Coordinates of C-alpha atoms in Angstrom, one line a residue:
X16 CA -2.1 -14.7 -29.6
X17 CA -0.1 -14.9 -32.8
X18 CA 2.0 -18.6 -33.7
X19 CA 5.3 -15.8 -32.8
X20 CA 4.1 -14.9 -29.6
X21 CA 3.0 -18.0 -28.1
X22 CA 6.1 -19.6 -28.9
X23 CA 8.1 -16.8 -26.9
X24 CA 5.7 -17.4 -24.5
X25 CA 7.1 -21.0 -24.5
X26 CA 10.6 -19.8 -24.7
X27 CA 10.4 -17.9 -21.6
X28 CA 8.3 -20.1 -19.1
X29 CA 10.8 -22.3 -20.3
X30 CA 14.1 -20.1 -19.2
X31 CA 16.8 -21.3 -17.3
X32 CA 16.7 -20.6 -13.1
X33 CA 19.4 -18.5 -13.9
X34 CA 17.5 -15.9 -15.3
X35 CA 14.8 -15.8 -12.4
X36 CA 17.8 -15.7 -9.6
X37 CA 19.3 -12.5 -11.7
X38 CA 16.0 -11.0 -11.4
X39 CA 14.8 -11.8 -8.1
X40 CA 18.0 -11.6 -6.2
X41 CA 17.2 -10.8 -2.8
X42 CA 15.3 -14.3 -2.7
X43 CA 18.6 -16.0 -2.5
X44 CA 20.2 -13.1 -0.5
X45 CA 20.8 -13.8 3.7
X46 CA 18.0 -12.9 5.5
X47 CA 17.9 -9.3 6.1
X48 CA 18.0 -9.8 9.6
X49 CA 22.1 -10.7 8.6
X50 CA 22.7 -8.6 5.8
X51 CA 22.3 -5.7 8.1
X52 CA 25.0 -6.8 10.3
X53 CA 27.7 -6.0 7.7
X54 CA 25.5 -3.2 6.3
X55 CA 27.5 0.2 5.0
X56 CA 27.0 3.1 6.9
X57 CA 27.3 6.5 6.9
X58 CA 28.2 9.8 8.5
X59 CA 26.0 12.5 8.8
X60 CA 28.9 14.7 7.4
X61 CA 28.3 12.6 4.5
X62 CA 26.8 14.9 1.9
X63 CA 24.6 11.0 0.4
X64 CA 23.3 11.7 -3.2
X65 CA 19.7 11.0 -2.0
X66 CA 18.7 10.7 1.4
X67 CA 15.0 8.6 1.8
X68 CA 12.7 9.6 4.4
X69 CA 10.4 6.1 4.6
X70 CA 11.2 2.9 4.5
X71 CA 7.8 1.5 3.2
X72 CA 6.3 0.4 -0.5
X73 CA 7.7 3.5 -1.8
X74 CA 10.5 4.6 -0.1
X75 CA 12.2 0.7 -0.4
X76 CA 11.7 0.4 -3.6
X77 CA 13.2 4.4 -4.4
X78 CA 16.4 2.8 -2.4
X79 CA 16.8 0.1 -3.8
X80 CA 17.2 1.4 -7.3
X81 CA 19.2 4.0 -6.6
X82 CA 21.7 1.7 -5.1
X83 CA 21.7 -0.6 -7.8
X84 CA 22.5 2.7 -9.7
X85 CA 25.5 3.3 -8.2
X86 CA 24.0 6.1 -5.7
X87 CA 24.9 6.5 -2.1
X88 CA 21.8 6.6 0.0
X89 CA 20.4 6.8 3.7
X90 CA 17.1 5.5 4.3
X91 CA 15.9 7.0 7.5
X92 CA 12.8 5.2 9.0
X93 CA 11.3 6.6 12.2
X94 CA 9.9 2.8 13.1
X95 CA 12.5 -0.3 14.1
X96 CA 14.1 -2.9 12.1
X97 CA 12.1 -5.8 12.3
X98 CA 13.1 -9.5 13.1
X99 CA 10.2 -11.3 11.8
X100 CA 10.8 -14.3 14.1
X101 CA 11.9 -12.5 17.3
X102 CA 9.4 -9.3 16.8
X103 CA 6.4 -10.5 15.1
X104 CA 3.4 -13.2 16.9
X105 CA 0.7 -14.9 15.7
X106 CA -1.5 -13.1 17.6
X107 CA -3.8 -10.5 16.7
X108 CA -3.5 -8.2 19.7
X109 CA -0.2 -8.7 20.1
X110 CA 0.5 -7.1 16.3
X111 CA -0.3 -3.8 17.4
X112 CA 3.4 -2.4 17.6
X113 CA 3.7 -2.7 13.7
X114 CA 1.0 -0.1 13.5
X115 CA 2.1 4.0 13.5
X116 CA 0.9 4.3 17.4
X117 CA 1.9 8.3 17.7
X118 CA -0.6 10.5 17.9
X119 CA -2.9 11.9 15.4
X120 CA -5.8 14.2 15.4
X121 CA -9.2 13.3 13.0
X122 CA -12.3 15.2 12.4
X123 CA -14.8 15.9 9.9
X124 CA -18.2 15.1 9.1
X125 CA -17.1 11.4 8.6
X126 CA -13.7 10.9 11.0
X127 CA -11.6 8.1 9.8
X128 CA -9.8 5.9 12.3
X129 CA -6.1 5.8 11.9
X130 CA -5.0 2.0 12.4
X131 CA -4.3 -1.5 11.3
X132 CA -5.3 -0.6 7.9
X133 CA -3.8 2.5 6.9
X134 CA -0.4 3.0 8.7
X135 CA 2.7 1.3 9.2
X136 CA 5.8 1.7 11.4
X137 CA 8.8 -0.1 11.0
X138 CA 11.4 -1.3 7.9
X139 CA 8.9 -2.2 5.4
X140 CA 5.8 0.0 5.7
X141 CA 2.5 -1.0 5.9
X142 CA 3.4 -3.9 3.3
X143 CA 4.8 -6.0 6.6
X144 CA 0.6 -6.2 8.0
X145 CA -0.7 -5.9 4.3
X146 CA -3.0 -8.4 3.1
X147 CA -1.0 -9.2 0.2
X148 CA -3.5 -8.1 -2.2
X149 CA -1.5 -6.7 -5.6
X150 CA -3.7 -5.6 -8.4
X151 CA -3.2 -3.0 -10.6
X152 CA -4.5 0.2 -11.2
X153 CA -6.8 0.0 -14.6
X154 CA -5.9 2.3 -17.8
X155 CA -9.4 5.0 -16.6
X156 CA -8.0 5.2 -13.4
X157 CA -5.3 7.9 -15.1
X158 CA -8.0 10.1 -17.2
X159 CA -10.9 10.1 -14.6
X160 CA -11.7 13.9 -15.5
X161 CA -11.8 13.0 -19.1
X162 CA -13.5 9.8 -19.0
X163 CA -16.0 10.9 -16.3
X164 CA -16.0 14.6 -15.4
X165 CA -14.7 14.3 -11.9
X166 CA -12.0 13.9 -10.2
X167 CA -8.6 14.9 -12.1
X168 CA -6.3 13.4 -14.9
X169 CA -3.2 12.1 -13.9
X170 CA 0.0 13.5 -15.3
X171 CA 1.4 10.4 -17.4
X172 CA -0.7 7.4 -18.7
X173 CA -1.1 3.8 -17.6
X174 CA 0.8 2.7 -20.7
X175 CA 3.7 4.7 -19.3
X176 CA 3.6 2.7 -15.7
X177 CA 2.7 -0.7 -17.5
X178 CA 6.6 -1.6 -17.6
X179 CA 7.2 -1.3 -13.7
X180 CA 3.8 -2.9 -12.7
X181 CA 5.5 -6.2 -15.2
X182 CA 8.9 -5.8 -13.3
X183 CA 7.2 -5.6 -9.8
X184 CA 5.0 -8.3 -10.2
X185 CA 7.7 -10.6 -11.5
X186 CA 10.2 -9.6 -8.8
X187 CA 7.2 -9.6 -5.7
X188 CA 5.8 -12.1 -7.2
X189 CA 2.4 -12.3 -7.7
X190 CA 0.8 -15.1 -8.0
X191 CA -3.0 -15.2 -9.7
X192 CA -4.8 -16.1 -12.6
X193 CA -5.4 -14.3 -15.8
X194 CA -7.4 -11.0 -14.8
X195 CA -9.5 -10.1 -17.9
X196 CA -10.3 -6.1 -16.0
X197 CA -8.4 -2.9 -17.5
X198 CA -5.5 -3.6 -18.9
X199 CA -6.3 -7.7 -19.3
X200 CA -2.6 -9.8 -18.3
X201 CA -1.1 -12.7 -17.2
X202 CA 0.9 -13.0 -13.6
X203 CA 4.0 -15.0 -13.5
X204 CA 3.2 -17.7 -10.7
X205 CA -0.1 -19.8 -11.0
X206 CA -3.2 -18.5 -8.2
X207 CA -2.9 -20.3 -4.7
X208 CA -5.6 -23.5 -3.8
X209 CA -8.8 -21.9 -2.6
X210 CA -10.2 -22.2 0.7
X211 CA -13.7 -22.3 1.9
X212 CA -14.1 -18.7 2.0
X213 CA -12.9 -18.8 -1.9
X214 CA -15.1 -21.3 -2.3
X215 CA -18.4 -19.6 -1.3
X216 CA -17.7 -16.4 -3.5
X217 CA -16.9 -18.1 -6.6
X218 CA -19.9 -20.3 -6.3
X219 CA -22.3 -17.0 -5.3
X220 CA -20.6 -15.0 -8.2
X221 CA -21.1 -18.3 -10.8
X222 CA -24.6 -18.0 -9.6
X223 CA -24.8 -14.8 -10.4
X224 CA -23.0 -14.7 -13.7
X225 CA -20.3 -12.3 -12.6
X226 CA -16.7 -12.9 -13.7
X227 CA -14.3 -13.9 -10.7
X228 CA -10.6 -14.6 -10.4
X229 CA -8.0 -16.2 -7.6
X230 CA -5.5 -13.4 -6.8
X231 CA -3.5 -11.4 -7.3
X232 CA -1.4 -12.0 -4.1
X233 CA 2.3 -11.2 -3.6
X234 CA 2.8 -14.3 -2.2
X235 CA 4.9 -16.5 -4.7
X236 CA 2.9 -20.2 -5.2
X237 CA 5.2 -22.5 -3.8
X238 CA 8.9 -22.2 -2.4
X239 CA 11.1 -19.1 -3.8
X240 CA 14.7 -19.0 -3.3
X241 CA 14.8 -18.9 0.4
X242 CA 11.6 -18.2 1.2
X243 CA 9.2 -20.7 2.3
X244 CA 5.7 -21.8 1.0
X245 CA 2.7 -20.0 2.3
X246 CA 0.9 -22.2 5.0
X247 CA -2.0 -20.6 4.8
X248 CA -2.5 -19.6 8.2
X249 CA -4.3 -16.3 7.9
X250 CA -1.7 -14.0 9.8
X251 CA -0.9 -11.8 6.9
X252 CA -2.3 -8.5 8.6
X253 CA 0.0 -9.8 11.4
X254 CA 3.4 -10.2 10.1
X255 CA 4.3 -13.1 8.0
X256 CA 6.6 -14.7 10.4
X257 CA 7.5 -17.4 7.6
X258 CA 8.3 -14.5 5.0
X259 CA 6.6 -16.3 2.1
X260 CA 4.6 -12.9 1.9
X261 CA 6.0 -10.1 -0.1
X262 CA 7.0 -6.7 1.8
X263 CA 9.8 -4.4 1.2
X264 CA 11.7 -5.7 4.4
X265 CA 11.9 -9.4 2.7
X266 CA 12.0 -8.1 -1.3
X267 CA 13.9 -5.2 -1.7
X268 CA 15.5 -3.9 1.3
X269 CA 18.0 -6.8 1.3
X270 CA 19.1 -6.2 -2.0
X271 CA 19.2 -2.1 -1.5
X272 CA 21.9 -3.3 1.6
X273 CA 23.2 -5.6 -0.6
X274 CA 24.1 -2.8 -2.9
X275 CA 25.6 -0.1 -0.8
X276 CA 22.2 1.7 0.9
X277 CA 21.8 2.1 4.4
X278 CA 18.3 1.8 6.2
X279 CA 18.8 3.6 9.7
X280 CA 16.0 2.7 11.7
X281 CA 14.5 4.3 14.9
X282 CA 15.3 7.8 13.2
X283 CA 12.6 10.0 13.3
X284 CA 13.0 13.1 10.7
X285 CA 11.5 16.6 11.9
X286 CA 12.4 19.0 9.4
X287 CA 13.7 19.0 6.0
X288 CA 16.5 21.5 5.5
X289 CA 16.5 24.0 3.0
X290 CA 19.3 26.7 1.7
X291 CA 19.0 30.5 3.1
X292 CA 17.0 31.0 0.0
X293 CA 15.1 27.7 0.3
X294 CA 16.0 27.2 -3.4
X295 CA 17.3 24.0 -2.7
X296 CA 17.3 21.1 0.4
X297 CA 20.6 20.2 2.0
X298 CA 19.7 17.4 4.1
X299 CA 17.3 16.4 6.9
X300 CA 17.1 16.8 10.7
X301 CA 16.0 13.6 12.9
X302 CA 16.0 12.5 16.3
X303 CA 17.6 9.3 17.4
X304 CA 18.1 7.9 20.8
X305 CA 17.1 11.4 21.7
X306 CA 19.6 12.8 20.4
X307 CA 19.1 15.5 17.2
X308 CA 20.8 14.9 14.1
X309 CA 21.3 16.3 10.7
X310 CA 22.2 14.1 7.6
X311 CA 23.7 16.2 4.7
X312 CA 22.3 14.6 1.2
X313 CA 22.5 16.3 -2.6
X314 CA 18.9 15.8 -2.8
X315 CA 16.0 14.1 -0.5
X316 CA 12.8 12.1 -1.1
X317 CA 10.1 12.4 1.2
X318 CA 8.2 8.7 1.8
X319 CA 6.0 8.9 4.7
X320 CA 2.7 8.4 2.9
X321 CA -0.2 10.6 3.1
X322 CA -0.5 11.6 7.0
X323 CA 2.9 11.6 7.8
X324 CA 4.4 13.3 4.5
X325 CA 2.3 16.5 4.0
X326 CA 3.4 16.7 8.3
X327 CA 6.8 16.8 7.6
X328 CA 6.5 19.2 4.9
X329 CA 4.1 21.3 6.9
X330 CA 6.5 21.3 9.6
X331 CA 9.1 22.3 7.3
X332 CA 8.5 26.4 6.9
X333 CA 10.8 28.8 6.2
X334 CA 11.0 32.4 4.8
X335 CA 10.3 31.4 1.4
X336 CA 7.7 28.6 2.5
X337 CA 6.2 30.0 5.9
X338 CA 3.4 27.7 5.7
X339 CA 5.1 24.5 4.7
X340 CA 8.0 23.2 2.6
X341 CA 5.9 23.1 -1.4
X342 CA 3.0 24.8 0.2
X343 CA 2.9 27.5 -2.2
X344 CA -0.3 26.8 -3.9
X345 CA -1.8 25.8 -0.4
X346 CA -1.9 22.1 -2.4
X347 CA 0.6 20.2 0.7
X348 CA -2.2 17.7 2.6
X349 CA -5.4 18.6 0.3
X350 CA -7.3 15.5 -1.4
X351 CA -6.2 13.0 0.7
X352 CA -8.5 9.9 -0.1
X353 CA -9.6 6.5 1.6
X354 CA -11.5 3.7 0.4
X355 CA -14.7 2.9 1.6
X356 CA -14.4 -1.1 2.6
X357 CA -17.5 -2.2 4.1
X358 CA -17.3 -5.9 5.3
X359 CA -20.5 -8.4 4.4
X360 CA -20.7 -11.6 6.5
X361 CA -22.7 -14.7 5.8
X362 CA -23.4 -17.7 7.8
X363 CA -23.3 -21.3 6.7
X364 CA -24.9 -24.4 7.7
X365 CA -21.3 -25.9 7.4
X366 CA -17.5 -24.7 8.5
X367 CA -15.7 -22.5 5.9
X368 CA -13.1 -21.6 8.5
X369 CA -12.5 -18.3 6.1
X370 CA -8.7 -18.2 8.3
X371 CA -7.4 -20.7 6.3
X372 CA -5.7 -19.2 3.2
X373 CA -4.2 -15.4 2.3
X374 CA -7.4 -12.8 2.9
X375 CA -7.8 -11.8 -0.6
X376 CA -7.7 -15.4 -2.5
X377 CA -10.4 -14.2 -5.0
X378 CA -11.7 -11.5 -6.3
X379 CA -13.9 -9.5 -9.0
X380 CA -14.2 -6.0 -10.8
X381 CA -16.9 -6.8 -12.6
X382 CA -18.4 -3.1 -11.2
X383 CA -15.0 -1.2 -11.0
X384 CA -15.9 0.9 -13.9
X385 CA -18.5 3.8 -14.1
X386 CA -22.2 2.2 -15.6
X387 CA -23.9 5.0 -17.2
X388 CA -27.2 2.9 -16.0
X389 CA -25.9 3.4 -12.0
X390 CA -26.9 7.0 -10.2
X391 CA -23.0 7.5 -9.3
X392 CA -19.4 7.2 -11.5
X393 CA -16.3 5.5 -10.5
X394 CA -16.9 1.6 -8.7
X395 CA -15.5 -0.6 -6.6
X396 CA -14.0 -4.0 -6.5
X397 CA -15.1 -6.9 -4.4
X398 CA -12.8 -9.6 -2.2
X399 CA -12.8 -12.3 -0.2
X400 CA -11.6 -11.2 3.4
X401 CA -10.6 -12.8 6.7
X402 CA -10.6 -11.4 10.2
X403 CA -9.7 -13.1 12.4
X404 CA -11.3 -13.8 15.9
X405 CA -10.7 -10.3 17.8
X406 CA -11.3 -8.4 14.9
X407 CA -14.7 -10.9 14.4
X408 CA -15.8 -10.1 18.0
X409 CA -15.8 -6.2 16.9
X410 CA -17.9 -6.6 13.8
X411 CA -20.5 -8.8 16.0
X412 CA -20.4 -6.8 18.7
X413 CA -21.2 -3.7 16.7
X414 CA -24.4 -5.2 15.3
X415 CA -25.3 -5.0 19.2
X416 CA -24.7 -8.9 20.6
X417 CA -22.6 -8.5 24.0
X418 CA -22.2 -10.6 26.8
X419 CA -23.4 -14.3 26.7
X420 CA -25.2 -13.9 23.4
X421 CA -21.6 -12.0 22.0
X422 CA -19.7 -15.5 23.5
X423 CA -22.5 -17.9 21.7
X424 CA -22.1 -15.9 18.5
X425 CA -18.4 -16.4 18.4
X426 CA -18.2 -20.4 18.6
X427 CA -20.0 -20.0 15.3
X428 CA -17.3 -18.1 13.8
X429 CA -15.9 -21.1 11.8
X430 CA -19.4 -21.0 9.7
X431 CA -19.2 -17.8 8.6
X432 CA -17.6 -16.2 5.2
X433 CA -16.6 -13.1 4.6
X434 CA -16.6 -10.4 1.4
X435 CA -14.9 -7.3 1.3
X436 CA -15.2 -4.1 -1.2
X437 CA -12.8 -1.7 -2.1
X438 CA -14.9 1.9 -3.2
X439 CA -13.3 4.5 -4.8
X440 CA -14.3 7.8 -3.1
X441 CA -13.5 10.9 -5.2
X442 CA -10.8 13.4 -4.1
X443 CA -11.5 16.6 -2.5
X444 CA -9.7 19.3 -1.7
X445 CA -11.2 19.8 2.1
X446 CA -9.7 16.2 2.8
X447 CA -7.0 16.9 3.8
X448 CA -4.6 17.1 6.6
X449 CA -3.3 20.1 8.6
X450 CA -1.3 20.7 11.8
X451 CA -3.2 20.0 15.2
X452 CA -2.5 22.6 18.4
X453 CA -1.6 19.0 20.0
X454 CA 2.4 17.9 19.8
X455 CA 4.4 14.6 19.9
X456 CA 6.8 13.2 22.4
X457 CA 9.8 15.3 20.1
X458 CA 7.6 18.5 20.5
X459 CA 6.3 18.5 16.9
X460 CA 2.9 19.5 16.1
X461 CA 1.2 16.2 15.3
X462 CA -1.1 15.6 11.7
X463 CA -5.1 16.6 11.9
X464 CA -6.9 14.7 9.0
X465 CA -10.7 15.3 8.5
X466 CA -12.4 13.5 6.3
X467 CA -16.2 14.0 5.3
X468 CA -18.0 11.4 2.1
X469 CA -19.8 13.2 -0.8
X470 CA -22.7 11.8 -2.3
X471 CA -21.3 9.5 -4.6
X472 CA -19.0 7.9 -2.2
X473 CA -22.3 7.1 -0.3
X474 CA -23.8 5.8 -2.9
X475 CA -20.8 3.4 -4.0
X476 CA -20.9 2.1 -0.6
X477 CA -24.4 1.3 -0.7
X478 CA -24.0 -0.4 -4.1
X479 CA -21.4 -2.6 -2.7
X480 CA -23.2 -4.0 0.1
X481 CA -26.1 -4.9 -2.3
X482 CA -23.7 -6.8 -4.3
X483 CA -22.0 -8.9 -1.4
X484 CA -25.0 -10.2 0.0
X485 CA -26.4 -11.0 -3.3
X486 CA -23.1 -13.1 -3.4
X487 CA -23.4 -14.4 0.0
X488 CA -27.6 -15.1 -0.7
X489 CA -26.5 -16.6 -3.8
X490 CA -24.2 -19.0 -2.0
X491 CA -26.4 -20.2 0.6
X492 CA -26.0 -17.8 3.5
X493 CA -28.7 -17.9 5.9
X494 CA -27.5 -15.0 7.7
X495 CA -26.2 -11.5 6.7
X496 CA -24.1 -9.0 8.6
X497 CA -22.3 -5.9 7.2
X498 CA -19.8 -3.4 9.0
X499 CA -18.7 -0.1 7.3
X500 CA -15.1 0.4 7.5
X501 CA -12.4 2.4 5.5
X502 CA -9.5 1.2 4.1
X503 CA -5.7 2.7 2.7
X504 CA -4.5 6.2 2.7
X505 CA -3.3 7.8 -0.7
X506 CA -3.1 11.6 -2.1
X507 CA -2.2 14.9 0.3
X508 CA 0.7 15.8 -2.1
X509 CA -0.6 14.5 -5.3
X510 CA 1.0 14.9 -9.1
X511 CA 0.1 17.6 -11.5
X512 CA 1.1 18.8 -14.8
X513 CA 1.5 22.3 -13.6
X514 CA 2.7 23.7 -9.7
X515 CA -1.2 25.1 -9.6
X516 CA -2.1 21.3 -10.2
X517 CA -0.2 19.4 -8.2
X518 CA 3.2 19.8 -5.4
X519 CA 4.9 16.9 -7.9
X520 CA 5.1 16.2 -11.1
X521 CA 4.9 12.8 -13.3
X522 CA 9.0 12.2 -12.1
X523 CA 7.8 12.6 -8.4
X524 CA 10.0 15.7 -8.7
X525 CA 8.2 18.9 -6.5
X526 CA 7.4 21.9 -8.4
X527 CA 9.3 24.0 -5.3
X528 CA 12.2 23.2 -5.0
X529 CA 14.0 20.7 -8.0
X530 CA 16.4 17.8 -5.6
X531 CA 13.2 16.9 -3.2
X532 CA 11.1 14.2 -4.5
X533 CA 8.0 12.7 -2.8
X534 CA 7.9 8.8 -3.8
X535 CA 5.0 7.3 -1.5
X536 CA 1.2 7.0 -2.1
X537 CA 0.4 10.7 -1.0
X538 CA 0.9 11.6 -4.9
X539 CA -2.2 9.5 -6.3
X540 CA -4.4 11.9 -8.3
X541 CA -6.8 9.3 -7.8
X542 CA -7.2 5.9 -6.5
X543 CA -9.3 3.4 -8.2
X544 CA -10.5 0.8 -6.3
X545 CA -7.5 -1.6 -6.0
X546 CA -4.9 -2.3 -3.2
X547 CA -2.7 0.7 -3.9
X548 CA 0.8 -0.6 -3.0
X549 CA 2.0 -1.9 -6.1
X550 CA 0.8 1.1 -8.0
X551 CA 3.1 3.0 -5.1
X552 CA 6.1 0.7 -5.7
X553 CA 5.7 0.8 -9.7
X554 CA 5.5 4.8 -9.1
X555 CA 8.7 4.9 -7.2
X556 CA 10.3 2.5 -9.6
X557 CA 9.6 4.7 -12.5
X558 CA 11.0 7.5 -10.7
X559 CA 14.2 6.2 -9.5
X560 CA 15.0 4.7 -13.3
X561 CA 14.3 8.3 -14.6
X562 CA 16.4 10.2 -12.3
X563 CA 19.3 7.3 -12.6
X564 CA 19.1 7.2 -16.4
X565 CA 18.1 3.2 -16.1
X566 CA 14.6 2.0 -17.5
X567 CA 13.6 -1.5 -17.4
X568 CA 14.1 -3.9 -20.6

């Protein structure tokens, strides 16, 4: 770093509070929970200027921007708003109403279950029961096709989505130390203390000689504004009842109300409505209190991530679309994409009590890039993880202990420590969801998503097991145990430079028809092997300043 830049680096740690309160507003805003009280509202003989179907990592973050621009806009999210200390336990069991509950339909050679991990309900998303893990997307991840002949290229470069990913991460924030993978950067709060379960990977990976790091979590290191300081309980997949972790309900919903928007929960949308010549969409239809509704809008952007979305739009024919709104190049729920996410356990002579600290407290992408020595391309990224007693009874159980040996297993549950990889499987175009025969309580043909692995998505999850037990070994685990498990949801509507390549392109803007935008995960060409909410939110962001003439400084 040059004598110039380390002195502005000086200068700007050194900034007045003043400068962080401007930025992160919503910090010092009223909880939500009162802002909503005096929040503006609309009629649906309001023609809005945008009207958000979401309220999620995506569809918060599109809001909020546009309000800040000036923009009226309805956020319509099919889930409630939450009260994090009236709706939200510590309790694992009793977190299950933040998941999406409705019905859904999966198949293929390798089904994948549609839960906890993968689908959210509610103001907020899937960020509310999110781990809190916020890495970035790495510079390859955007020219996979050119870099290693599969996959496809996304439309605009990392270079052009660094900015946002900077703003996000400063406004979340994130807290972590200097990651030295892809695009190598600071993060603006200092990592979090490290816990047992911390402990045991970066003394198996030191071992080892692979390069690990604490963070990145969206869980600002000590108090911020009104939020509190994390006390490490382990509930993040449940809620933060304290808010000291990042979502959109605690970050940037309050400041979207605070700026005009209005987030109408427990409203369902069914249909996206089009002109008689489907040129253009008017509005939206939804169901609320049982009742059906239609709010008017100049222009609508779909957020219901990568089931829900391509449903919507599926279920939205017309003359000129009979077999879904964008469906014209049959491209509306192909390549949707998980990431495989084993889980390798280790036992310890002495307590870790792996609970104690946010899940992903330290991690390593040592093998996230293709090695032109390794039988597959594309990697995968390694974490500590932390489930918590139920979910620890299902991962014992499935290694076949039940009954009194299941009981005796789990009063050693304090001993063990956990790992967790995130593999990136490759897109393809028979992934995808469809419409099922099977409808919802509103009569609506519920999503069918089958799902099969290829090869190399096989063989990355293969590779990732070898690697957390050699961790775990290297550590001093006496005992191993791994569960396969799959983790996020991204693609079904993904970006393209042409209409033949993708139903949006680099603005989020569909092909179709030129005032609907899709601003959620289902647009991910690809996927890398990180977390993929704050790529979703920088996404969104991006989006939002381009339409609204407003990019960061």
């Amino acid at each position: 770093m040059s004598g110039r830049a380390a002195a502005r680096t000086l200068w700007e740690s050194a900034r007045p509070q003043g400068d962080v309160r401007r930025r992160n507003a919503s910090a010092w805003l009223p909880h939500v929970t009162e802002l909503k009280r005096d929040m503006r509202r609309f009629a649906d003989s309001d023609e809005v200027d945008m009207v958000v179907v979401g309220c999620g990592a995506g569809g918060a973050t599109f809001t909020q921007r546009l309000a800040h621009a000036g923009w009226k806009v309805v956020c319509l999210e099919a889930g409630p708003f939450w009260d994090p200390q009236k709706d939200w336990v510590s309790d694992e069991w009793g977190s299950h109403h933040l998941y999406w509950n409705e019905p859904r339909v999966v198949g293929g050679s390798h089904p994948v279950p549609m839960g906890s991990n993968n689908s959210g309900r509610g103001v907020g998303g899937s960020m509310v029961h999110f781990a809190g893990f916020a890495p970035r997307l790495h510079p390859s991840d955007f020219r996979v096709r050119s870099g290693d002949g599969v996959a496809a290229d996304w439309p605009l470069s990392y270079a052009q989505l660094r900015p946002y990913y900077q703003r996000l991460e400063r406004e979340l924030p994130v807290a972590g130390q200097y990651w030295p993978w892809g695009d190598p950067h600071p993060y603006p709060h200092p990592p979090h203390p490290v816990s047992g379960n911390g402990e045991v990977m970066l003394d198996g990976c030191a071992k080892l000689g692979i390069e690990a790091r604490v963070g990145p979590v969206a869980i600002a290191n000590g108090r911020f504004g009104n939020r509190p300081h994390c006390i490490y309980r382990g509930f993040c997949l449940q809620g933060c009842k304290v808010d000291a972790k990042a979502s959109p309900l605690i970050t940037h919903v309050p400041d979207a109300i605070a700026h005009g928007a209005e987030i109408r929960a427990d409203a369902m949308v069914t249909r996206i409505e089009t002109d008689r010549e489907g040129r253009r969409v008017t509005g939206v239809r939804y169901v609320r209190g049982g009742r059906e509704y239609v709010q008017r809008a100049a222009a609508v952007a779909v957020a219901g991530y990568s089931i829900e979305t391509p449903r919507l739009l599926l279920n939205s024919t017309s003359r000129r679309f009979p077999d879904g709104l964008c469906n014209d190049h049959d491209l509306v729920g192909r390549y949707v994409m998980v990431q495989g996410a084993p889980q390798t356990a280790g036992r310890f002579a002495e307590e870790i009590r792996m609970y104690k600290a946010p899940p992903p407290e330290v991690s390593t992408e040592e093998f996230y890039e293709t090695d032109p020595a390794k039988p597959y391309v594309r990697g995968f990224s390694v974490q500590t993880v932390s489930p918590l007693p139920i979910m620890w009874a299902e991962h014992v159980a499935e290694q076949g202990h039940w009954g009194p040996d299941l009981r005796k297993r789990m009063t050693d549950y304090t001993h063990w420590a956990t790992l967790g990889a995130l593999c990136e499987f490759l897109p393809q175009a028979e992934n995808r969801v469809t419409l099922a025969e099977e409808t919802d309580r509103h009569g609506l043909p519920v999503a069918r998503f089958d799902h099969s692995q290829c090869a190399n998505d096989g063989q990355l999850m293969e590779a990732s097991r070898k690697v957390m037990e050699e961790i775990l070994r290297a550590a001093g685990a006496t005992e191993l145990m791994t569960v396969e498990r799959y983790a996020h949801l991204v693609g079904g509507c993904r970006m393209g430079r042409t209409a033949e390549e993708g139903v949006v392109d680099a603005d989020l803007r569909s092909f179709a028809v030129p005032n609907l935008f899709i601003t959620d995960g289902s647009v991910l060409p690809t996927q890398g092997s990180a977390n993929p909410a704050l790529t979703i939110m920088a996404l969104a962001d991006r989006a939002a300043c381009r339409l609204a003439g407003k990019e960061p400084r």
